[in-house]
PDB file of C-alpha atoms in Angstrom:
ATOM      1  CA  MET A   1     146.020 180.613 204.182  1.00 58.00           C
ATOM      2  CA  ALA A   2     148.094 183.631 203.141  1.00 79.00           C
ATOM      3  CA  ASN A   3     149.799 185.497 205.970  1.00 91.00           C
ATOM      4  CA  ARG A   4     147.841 188.745 205.670  1.00 95.00           C
ATOM      5  CA  HIS A   5     144.535 186.904 205.362  1.00 95.00           C
ATOM      6  CA  LEU A   6     145.420 184.905 208.470  1.00 95.00           C
ATOM      7  CA  ALA A   7     146.425 188.138 210.229  1.00 96.00           C
ATOM      8  CA  ARG A   8     143.038 189.683 209.409  1.00 98.00           C
ATOM      9  CA  THR A   9     141.264 186.517 210.539  1.00 97.00           C
ATOM     10  CA  ILE A  10     143.018 186.620 213.911  1.00 97.00           C
ATOM     11  CA  ALA A  11     142.296 190.343 214.229  1.00 98.00           C
ATOM     12  CA  LEU A  12     138.623 189.684 213.439  1.00 98.00           C
ATOM     13  CA  GLN A  13     138.415 186.884 216.021  1.00 98.00           C
ATOM     14  CA  THR A  14     139.965 189.176 218.618  1.00 98.00           C
ATOM     15  CA  LEU A  15     137.723 192.146 217.819  1.00 98.00           C
ATOM     16  CA  TYR A  16     134.685 189.851 217.746  1.00 98.00           C
ATOM     17  CA  GLU A  17     135.388 188.538 221.237  1.00 96.00           C
ATOM     18  CA  TRP A  18     136.177 191.998 222.585  1.00 97.00           C
ATOM     19  CA  ASP A  19     133.007 193.480 221.063  1.00 97.00           C
ATOM     20  CA  PHE A  20     130.837 190.504 222.082  1.00 96.00           C
ATOM     21  CA  ASN A  21     131.977 191.038 225.680  1.00 93.00           C
ATOM     22  CA  LYS A  22     130.847 194.675 225.537  1.00 92.00           C
ATOM     23  CA  GLN A  23     134.361 195.935 224.782  1.00 90.00           C
ATOM     24  CA  GLN A  24     135.628 194.765 228.150  1.00 89.00           C
ATOM     25  CA  GLY A  25     138.843 192.930 228.885  1.00 86.00           C
ATOM     26  CA  ASN A  26     142.430 193.194 227.817  1.00 94.00           C
ATOM     27  CA  VAL A  27     142.394 193.113 224.038  1.00 96.00           C
ATOM     28  CA  ALA A  28     146.170 192.520 223.888  1.00 95.00           C
ATOM     29  CA  GLU A  29     145.730 189.351 225.962  1.00 96.00           C
ATOM     30  CA  LEU A  30     142.840 188.213 223.743  1.00 96.00           C
ATOM     31  CA  LEU A  31     145.014 188.690 220.667  1.00 96.00           C
ATOM     32  CA  LYS A  32     147.961 186.871 222.221  1.00 95.00           C
ATOM     33  CA  ARG A  33     145.726 183.940 223.163  1.00 96.00           C
ATOM     34  CA  ASN A  34     144.126 183.805 219.700  1.00 95.00           C
ATOM     35  CA  ILE A  35     147.511 183.740 217.993  1.00 94.00           C
ATOM     36  CA  ALA A  36     148.719 180.965 220.311  1.00 94.00           C
ATOM     37  CA  GLU A  37     145.528 178.957 219.796  1.00 93.00           C
ATOM     38  CA  PHE A  38     144.883 179.396 216.074  1.00 89.00           C
ATOM     39  CA  ALA A  39     148.304 180.150 214.573  1.00 89.00           C
ATOM     40  CA  PRO A  40     151.174 179.260 216.906  1.00 88.00           C
ATOM     41  CA  GLU A  41     153.757 179.424 214.092  1.00 88.00           C
ATOM     42  CA  PHE A  42     152.381 182.708 212.743  1.00 87.00           C
ATOM     43  CA  ASP A  43     155.126 185.091 211.610  1.00 86.00           C
ATOM     44  CA  ASP A  44     153.137 188.282 210.856  1.00 87.00           C
ATOM     45  CA  GLN A  45     151.879 188.895 214.364  1.00 92.00           C
ATOM     46  CA  GLN A  46     152.693 192.613 214.148  1.00 95.00           C
ATOM     47  CA  PHE A  47     150.157 193.105 211.333  1.00 96.00           C
ATOM     48  CA  SER A  48     147.371 191.629 213.507  1.00 97.00           C
ATOM     49  CA  GLU A  49     148.463 193.655 216.528  1.00 97.00           C
ATOM     50  CA  ASN A  50     148.521 196.889 214.556  1.00 98.00           C
ATOM     51  CA  LEU A  51     145.169 196.189 212.914  1.00 98.00           C
ATOM     52  CA  VAL A  52     143.422 195.516 216.231  1.00 98.00           C
ATOM     53  CA  LYS A  53     145.059 198.539 217.858  1.00 98.00           C
ATOM     54  CA  LYS A  54     144.141 200.880 215.011  1.00 99.00           C
ATOM     55  CA  VAL A  55     140.549 199.644 214.678  1.00 99.00           C
ATOM     56  CA  ILE A  56     140.031 200.329 218.385  1.00 98.00           C
ATOM     57  CA  GLU A  57     141.781 203.704 218.116  1.00 98.00           C
ATOM     58  CA  TYR A  58     139.561 204.765 215.202  1.00 99.00           C
ATOM     59  CA  LEU A  59     136.413 203.044 216.519  1.00 98.00           C
ATOM     60  CA  PRO A  60     134.225 206.173 216.918  1.00 98.00           C
ATOM     61  CA  HIS A  61     135.072 207.296 213.371  1.00 98.00           C
ATOM     62  CA  LEU A  62     134.592 203.815 211.902  1.00 99.00           C
ATOM     63  CA  ASP A  63     131.194 203.456 213.565  1.00 98.00           C
ATOM     64  CA  THR A  64     130.167 206.879 212.239  1.00 98.00           C
ATOM     65  CA  VAL A  65     131.060 205.761 208.715  1.00 98.00           C
ATOM     66  CA  ILE A  66     129.044 202.550 209.143  1.00 98.00           C
ATOM     67  CA  ARG A  67     126.026 204.556 210.357  1.00 98.00           C
ATOM     68  CA  GLU A  68     126.381 206.892 207.369  1.00 97.00           C
ATOM     69  CA  TYR A  69     126.604 204.159 204.733  1.00 96.00           C
ATOM     70  CA  ALA A  70     124.140 201.710 206.314  1.00 96.00           C
ATOM     71  CA  PRO A  71     121.495 204.098 207.700  1.00 95.00           C
ATOM     72  CA  GLU A  72     118.750 201.475 207.620  1.00 95.00           C
ATOM     73  CA  TRP A  73     120.835 199.224 209.892  1.00 94.00           C
ATOM     74  CA  PRO A  74     121.382 200.515 213.430  1.00 95.00           C
ATOM     75  CA  LEU A  75     124.913 199.598 214.494  1.00 96.00           C
ATOM     76  CA  GLU A  76     123.608 197.525 217.403  1.00 94.00           C
ATOM     77  CA  GLN A  77     121.489 195.422 214.999  1.00 96.00           C
ATOM     78  CA  ILE A  78     124.387 194.540 212.703  1.00 98.00           C
ATOM     79  CA  THR A  79     125.814 191.177 213.738  1.00 98.00           C
ATOM     80  CA  VAL A  80     129.021 191.310 215.755  1.00 98.00           C
ATOM     81  CA  VAL A  81     130.919 189.579 212.936  1.00 98.00           C
ATOM     82  CA  ASP A  82     129.649 191.910 210.215  1.00 99.00           C
ATOM     83  CA  ARG A  83     130.180 194.998 212.372  1.00 98.00           C
ATOM     84  CA  ASN A  84     133.838 194.105 212.953  1.00 99.00           C
ATOM     85  CA  VAL A  85     134.459 193.078 209.349  1.00 99.00           C
ATOM     86  CA  LEU A  86     133.174 196.515 208.355  1.00 99.00           C
ATOM     87  CA  ARG A  87     135.414 198.194 210.916  1.00 99.00           C
ATOM     88  CA  ILE A  88     138.488 196.379 209.600  1.00 99.00           C
ATOM     89  CA  GLY A  89     137.623 197.104 205.972  1.00 98.00           C
ATOM     90  CA  ILE A  90     136.824 200.766 206.532  1.00 99.00           C
ATOM     91  CA  TYR A  91     139.986 201.250 208.579  1.00 99.00           C
ATOM     92  CA  GLU A  92     142.109 199.717 205.809  1.00 99.00           C
ATOM     93  CA  LEU A  93     140.336 201.702 203.083  1.00 98.00           C
ATOM     94  CA  GLN A  94     140.564 205.059 204.798  1.00 98.00           C
ATOM     95  CA  HIS A  95     143.655 204.926 206.969  1.00 98.00           C
ATOM     96  CA  ASP A  96     146.127 202.244 205.833  1.00 98.00           C
ATOM     97  CA  LYS A  97     147.793 203.587 202.714  1.00 96.00           C
ATOM     98  CA  ASP A  98     149.854 200.387 202.341  1.00 96.00           C
ATOM     99  CA  ILE A  99     146.733 198.339 201.560  1.00 97.00           C
ATOM    100  CA  PRO A 100     145.306 198.789 198.044  1.00 98.00           C
ATOM    101  CA  PRO A 101     141.554 199.550 198.142  1.00 97.00           C
ATOM    102  CA  LYS A 102     140.751 196.462 196.059  1.00 98.00           C
ATOM    103  CA  VAL A 103     142.559 194.248 198.586  1.00 97.00           C
ATOM    104  CA  ALA A 104     140.767 195.843 201.559  1.00 98.00           C
ATOM    105  CA  ILE A 105     137.381 195.328 199.898  1.00 98.00           C
ATOM    106  CA  ASN A 106     138.055 191.764 198.740  1.00 98.00           C
ATOM    107  CA  GLU A 107     139.470 190.719 202.111  1.00 98.00           C
ATOM    108  CA  SER A 108     136.444 192.154 203.923  1.00 98.00           C
ATOM    109  CA  ILE A 109     134.046 190.294 201.657  1.00 98.00           C
ATOM    110  CA  GLU A 110     135.978 187.037 202.107  1.00 98.00           C
ATOM    111  CA  LEU A 111     136.030 187.409 205.910  1.00 98.00           C
ATOM    112  CA  ALA A 112     132.283 188.036 205.863  1.00 98.00           C
ATOM    113  CA  LYS A 113     131.624 184.993 203.673  1.00 98.00           C
ATOM    114  CA  THR A 114     133.780 182.800 205.910  1.00 98.00           C
ATOM    115  CA  PHE A 115     132.633 183.949 209.342  1.00 98.00           C
ATOM    116  CA  GLY A 116     129.313 185.716 208.779  1.00 97.00           C
ATOM    117  CA  GLY A 117     125.859 184.584 207.816  1.00 96.00           C
ATOM    118  CA  PRO A 118     124.574 183.589 204.370  1.00 96.00           C
ATOM    119  CA  SER A 119     124.092 187.194 203.221  1.00 97.00           C
ATOM    120  CA  SER A 120     127.065 188.765 205.024  1.00 97.00           C
ATOM    121  CA  GLY A 121     129.269 188.966 201.928  1.00 96.00           C
ATOM    122  CA  LYS A 122     126.570 190.830 200.006  1.00 96.00           C
ATOM    123  CA  PHE A 123     125.899 193.128 202.959  1.00 97.00           C
ATOM    124  CA  ILE A 124     129.586 194.012 203.383  1.00 97.00           C
ATOM    125  CA  ASN A 125     129.969 194.570 199.644  1.00 95.00           C
ATOM    126  CA  GLY A 126     126.904 196.831 199.647  1.00 94.00           C
ATOM    127  CA  VAL A 127     128.196 199.029 202.434  1.00 93.00           C
TER     128      VAL A 127
END
């Protein structure tokens, strides 16, 4: 698995757990544990840390964008995986100028296909 894809996967796992637990708990500790458990030799830890931090920082804006572009899907009804894949993708598209838009979109679709349900990739691509 490429480093940046692995970094996004770890960020998604961390955001998923944090969101699933009603955004409670120390997200930095969750991230540290996920890196130790799933990628102990991981050398791009800073990318995951920054991604998680920035998604949480921009959370109100990201959720507003999701509501705008998926009006028929209340945020609370979108699965936790899909909701956080969208947050990561939208953050990278709108706020991380180092990530080409095509990469942000493709990575989001791949994360959704890997961790979401059967139609998650299509849903993410549609939003």
